[in-house]
Amino acid sequence: ELSHGFVAYKLGDNTAKNSGRLTLNPLKHLDPMGLLMMLVFHFGWAKPVPVNMNNFKNPKRGMAITALAGPVSNVLITLVFLLLYGALYVPLRGSDVGGYFLQMIELTAYMSLGLAVFNLIPLPPLDGSKVLFALMSDESYYKLMRYERYGTIIMILLVATGVLGKPLDTAVEWLYNALIPIAQAGCDIIYNLFYS
C-alpha cells in the first residue's frame, strides 16, 4: 500500500500523503474486515490507499502506474529475499535456528510473489483491473469503474469456493521456480567470497 501511495504522490496526487499513509507502519494500513477475513478464511486485505486520479496529468495512465506499483514492489521483495536466502544458505543451513530463519526468508519470498500474481488478476478492486481498464476507451473505463465495489464480492466468492486456487498455485509455483537462480546466485557469491 505504501508503494501505491508513494507512486501516486510522485505522479502528482498527494491524497495518500495527506492521509498519513506514506508509512511502513502496518497499523496505518490495517483494515479490520480484511484482518478478520485473514484469520477466518486465510485470505484478507489491507486498507486501500486513497488515490484521487483527477490529480494525475493523465488519469487513466496515472492510475495504471499507481496500481502496478504494488505488484512490482512484491516482485522486488521476492527478488531481494531470494538473494538473501541464497546468501545465507551456507552459513545458516547447519543449525535448527538457522534452518528456521531460512524457512522464514523463503516463505516471505514465496508469499510476496503470490501477492503479486494475485493482485494482477483483472478483477476489481485488484490492481490488474486498473491496468486493464487503462487500456479501454474513457467511456468503457468510467462505466466499469462504477461496478468496482461488486468485484470484491465476486473475488471473495472465487477465493472461498477454491476456483482461483489451482490456477494461482500453478502460476506462482512456475514463476517461483523460474526465479530460483536468484537464490543460487546469492549462494554462489557468498561461497566464492568466503568458502572457496
CSV table of C-alpha atoms in Angstrom, one decimal:
chain,number,residue,atom,x,y,z
A,1,GLU,CA,0.0,0.0,0.0
A,2,LEU,CA,2.9,2.3,0.7
A,3,SER,CA,4.1,1.7,-2.9
A,4,HIS,CA,0.8,2.7,-4.3
A,5,GLY,CA,0.7,5.9,-2.3
A,6,PHE,CA,4.3,6.8,-3.0
A,7,VAL,CA,3.9,6.4,-6.8
A,8,ALA,CA,0.7,8.3,-6.7
A,9,TYR,CA,2.5,11.1,-4.8
A,10,LYS,CA,5.3,11.1,-7.4
A,11,LEU,CA,2.7,11.4,-10.2
A,12,GLY,CA,1.1,14.4,-8.6
A,13,ASP,CA,-1.5,13.1,-6.2
A,14,ASN,CA,-0.8,13.9,-2.5
A,15,THR,CA,-4.0,12.3,-1.2
A,16,ALA,CA,-2.2,9.4,0.5
A,17,LYS,CA,0.5,11.7,1.9
A,18,ASN,CA,-2.2,14.0,3.4
A,19,SER,CA,-3.9,10.9,4.9
A,20,GLY,CA,-0.7,9.8,6.6
A,21,ARG,CA,-0.4,6.7,4.5
A,22,LEU,CA,3.1,7.1,3.2
A,23,THR,CA,4.4,5.0,6.1
A,24,LEU,CA,5.7,1.5,6.8
A,25,ASN,CA,3.7,1.4,10.0
A,26,PRO,CA,1.3,-1.6,9.5
A,27,LEU,CA,-1.3,-0.2,11.8
A,28,LYS,CA,-1.9,2.7,9.3
A,29,HIS,CA,-2.7,0.2,6.6
A,30,LEU,CA,-4.8,-2.2,8.7
A,31,ASP,CA,-8.4,-3.0,7.6
A,32,PRO,CA,-10.4,-4.6,10.4
A,33,MET,CA,-12.6,-6.6,8.0
A,34,GLY,CA,-9.5,-7.7,5.9
A,35,LEU,CA,-7.8,-8.8,9.1
A,36,LEU,CA,-10.9,-10.8,10.2
A,37,MET,CA,-11.1,-12.4,6.7
A,38,MET,CA,-7.4,-13.4,7.0
A,39,LEU,CA,-7.9,-15.0,10.4
A,40,VAL,CA,-11.1,-16.9,9.3
A,41,PHE,CA,-10.5,-17.7,5.6
A,42,HIS,CA,-6.7,-17.2,5.3
A,43,PHE,CA,-7.5,-14.5,2.7
A,44,GLY,CA,-7.6,-10.8,3.5
A,45,TRP,CA,-6.6,-7.4,2.5
A,46,ALA,CA,-5.1,-4.1,3.8
A,47,LYS,CA,-6.9,-0.8,3.8
A,48,PRO,CA,-6.6,0.6,0.3
A,49,VAL,CA,-4.5,3.8,0.0
A,50,PRO,CA,-6.7,6.7,-1.1
A,51,VAL,CA,-5.8,7.9,-4.6
A,52,ASN,CA,-7.5,10.8,-6.5
A,53,MET,CA,-6.9,10.0,-10.1
A,54,ASN,CA,-8.1,13.5,-11.1
A,55,ASN,CA,-4.8,14.8,-9.7
A,56,PHE,CA,-2.8,13.0,-12.4
A,57,LYS,CA,-2.0,14.7,-15.7
A,58,ASN,CA,-3.3,11.6,-17.5
A,59,PRO,CA,-5.8,10.0,-15.0
A,60,LYS,CA,-6.0,6.5,-16.6
A,61,ARG,CA,-2.3,6.2,-17.2
A,62,GLY,CA,-1.5,7.5,-13.7
A,63,MET,CA,-4.0,5.1,-12.1
A,64,ALA,CA,-2.5,2.1,-14.1
A,65,ILE,CA,1.1,3.0,-13.0
A,66,THR,CA,-0.1,3.5,-9.4
A,67,ALA,CA,-1.8,0.1,-9.5
A,68,LEU,CA,1.2,-1.6,-10.9
A,69,ALA,CA,3.4,-0.2,-8.0
A,70,GLY,CA,2.0,-2.8,-5.6
A,71,PRO,CA,2.8,-6.0,-7.6
A,72,VAL,CA,6.1,-4.5,-8.7
A,73,SER,CA,7.1,-3.9,-5.1
A,74,ASN,CA,6.0,-7.5,-4.2
A,75,VAL,CA,8.3,-8.9,-7.0
A,76,LEU,CA,11.2,-6.8,-5.8
A,77,ILE,CA,10.7,-8.1,-2.3
A,78,THR,CA,10.7,-11.6,-3.7
A,79,LEU,CA,14.0,-11.0,-5.6
A,80,VAL,CA,15.7,-9.5,-2.5
A,81,PHE,CA,14.6,-12.3,-0.2
A,82,LEU,CA,15.6,-15.0,-2.7
A,83,LEU,CA,19.0,-13.4,-3.0
A,84,LEU,CA,19.2,-13.2,0.8
A,85,TYR,CA,18.1,-16.8,1.1
A,86,GLY,CA,20.9,-17.9,-1.2
A,87,ALA,CA,23.5,-15.7,0.5
A,88,LEU,CA,22.6,-17.1,4.0
A,89,TYR,CA,22.1,-20.7,3.0
A,90,VAL,CA,25.6,-22.0,3.5
A,91,PRO,CA,26.3,-20.2,6.9
A,92,LEU,CA,22.8,-21.0,8.3
A,93,ARG,CA,21.9,-24.4,7.0
A,94,GLY,CA,23.7,-26.4,9.7
A,95,SER,CA,21.6,-25.4,12.7
A,96,ASP,CA,18.0,-25.6,13.7
A,97,VAL,CA,17.7,-21.9,14.3
A,98,GLY,CA,19.5,-21.1,11.0
A,99,GLY,CA,17.1,-23.5,9.2
A,100,TYR,CA,14.1,-21.7,10.8
A,101,PHE,CA,15.4,-18.3,9.5
A,102,LEU,CA,16.0,-19.8,6.1
A,103,GLN,CA,12.4,-21.1,6.0
A,104,MET,CA,11.0,-17.7,7.1
A,105,ILE,CA,13.1,-15.9,4.4
A,106,GLU,CA,11.9,-18.4,1.7
A,107,LEU,CA,8.3,-18.1,2.9
A,108,THR,CA,8.5,-14.3,2.7
A,109,ALA,CA,9.8,-14.6,-0.9
A,110,TYR,CA,7.0,-17.0,-1.9
A,111,MET,CA,4.2,-15.1,-0.3
A,112,SER,CA,5.3,-11.9,-1.8
A,113,LEU,CA,5.3,-13.4,-5.2
A,114,GLY,CA,1.9,-14.9,-4.6
A,115,LEU,CA,0.6,-11.4,-3.7
A,116,ALA,CA,2.0,-10.0,-6.9
A,117,VAL,CA,0.3,-12.7,-9.0
A,118,PHE,CA,-3.0,-12.5,-7.2
A,119,ASN,CA,-3.1,-8.7,-7.4
A,120,LEU,CA,-2.6,-8.8,-11.2
A,121,ILE,CA,-5.9,-10.6,-11.7
A,122,PRO,CA,-8.0,-8.2,-13.8
A,123,LEU,CA,-11.0,-8.2,-11.4
A,124,PRO,CA,-11.9,-5.0,-9.4
A,125,PRO,CA,-10.7,-3.9,-7.0
A,126,LEU,CA,-7.4,-5.7,-7.7
A,127,ASP,CA,-4.6,-3.9,-9.3
A,128,GLY,CA,-4.8,-5.9,-12.5
A,129,SER,CA,-8.3,-4.4,-13.2
A,130,LYS,CA,-6.9,-0.9,-13.1
A,131,VAL,CA,-4.2,-1.7,-15.6
A,132,LEU,CA,-6.7,-3.5,-17.9
A,133,PHE,CA,-9.2,-0.6,-17.6
A,134,ALA,CA,-6.5,1.9,-18.6
A,135,LEU,CA,-6.3,0.2,-22.0
A,136,MET,CA,-10.0,0.8,-22.6
A,137,SER,CA,-11.8,3.8,-24.0
A,138,ASP,CA,-12.6,6.5,-21.5
A,139,GLU,CA,-16.3,5.7,-21.7
A,140,SER,CA,-15.9,2.0,-21.1
A,141,TYR,CA,-13.3,2.7,-18.3
A,142,TYR,CA,-15.6,5.0,-16.3
A,143,LYS,CA,-18.6,2.7,-16.8
A,144,LEU,CA,-16.7,-0.3,-15.5
A,145,MET,CA,-15.2,1.6,-12.6
A,146,ARG,CA,-18.8,2.2,-11.3
A,147,TYR,CA,-19.1,-1.6,-10.7
A,148,GLU,CA,-15.8,-1.9,-8.8
A,149,ARG,CA,-17.5,-2.5,-5.5
A,150,TYR,CA,-19.1,-5.7,-6.8
A,151,GLY,CA,-15.7,-7.0,-7.8
A,152,THR,CA,-14.9,-7.6,-4.1
A,153,ILE,CA,-17.9,-9.8,-3.6
A,154,ILE,CA,-17.0,-11.8,-6.8
A,155,MET,CA,-13.4,-12.1,-5.7
A,156,ILE,CA,-14.4,-13.4,-2.2
A,157,LEU,CA,-16.7,-15.9,-3.8
A,158,LEU,CA,-14.0,-17.1,-6.2
A,159,VAL,CA,-11.5,-17.5,-3.4
A,160,ALA,CA,-14.0,-19.1,-0.9
A,161,THR,CA,-15.1,-21.7,-3.5
A,162,GLY,CA,-11.5,-22.5,-4.4
A,163,VAL,CA,-12.0,-21.6,-8.1
A,164,LEU,CA,-8.8,-19.5,-8.1
A,165,GLY,CA,-6.8,-21.9,-6.0
A,166,LYS,CA,-5.3,-24.2,-8.6
A,167,PRO,CA,-4.6,-21.7,-11.3
A,168,LEU,CA,-3.0,-19.3,-8.9
A,169,ASP,CA,-0.9,-22.0,-7.2
A,170,THR,CA,0.3,-23.2,-10.7
A,171,ALA,CA,1.2,-19.7,-11.8
A,172,VAL,CA,3.1,-18.8,-8.5
A,173,GLU,CA,4.9,-22.1,-8.4
A,174,TRP,CA,6.0,-21.7,-12.1
A,175,LEU,CA,7.3,-18.2,-11.5
A,176,TYR,CA,8.9,-19.0,-8.2
A,177,ASN,CA,10.8,-21.9,-9.9
A,178,ALA,CA,11.9,-19.6,-12.7
A,179,LEU,CA,13.3,-17.2,-10.1
A,180,ILE,CA,15.3,-19.8,-8.1
A,181,PRO,CA,18.5,-18.9,-10.0
A,182,ILE,CA,18.5,-15.6,-8.0
A,183,ALA,CA,18.9,-17.7,-4.8
A,184,GLN,CA,21.6,-19.8,-6.5
A,185,ALA,CA,23.4,-16.6,-7.5
A,186,GLY,CA,23.4,-15.3,-3.9
A,187,CYS,CA,24.7,-18.7,-2.7
A,188,ASP,CA,27.5,-18.6,-5.3
A,189,ILE,CA,28.6,-15.1,-4.4
A,190,ILE,CA,28.9,-16.0,-0.7
A,191,TYR,CA,30.5,-19.3,-1.4
A,192,ASN,CA,33.1,-17.8,-3.7
A,193,LEU,CA,33.9,-14.9,-1.3
A,194,PHE,CA,34.3,-17.0,1.9
A,195,TYR,CA,34.4,-20.7,1.2
A,196,SER,CA,36.4,-21.3,-2.0
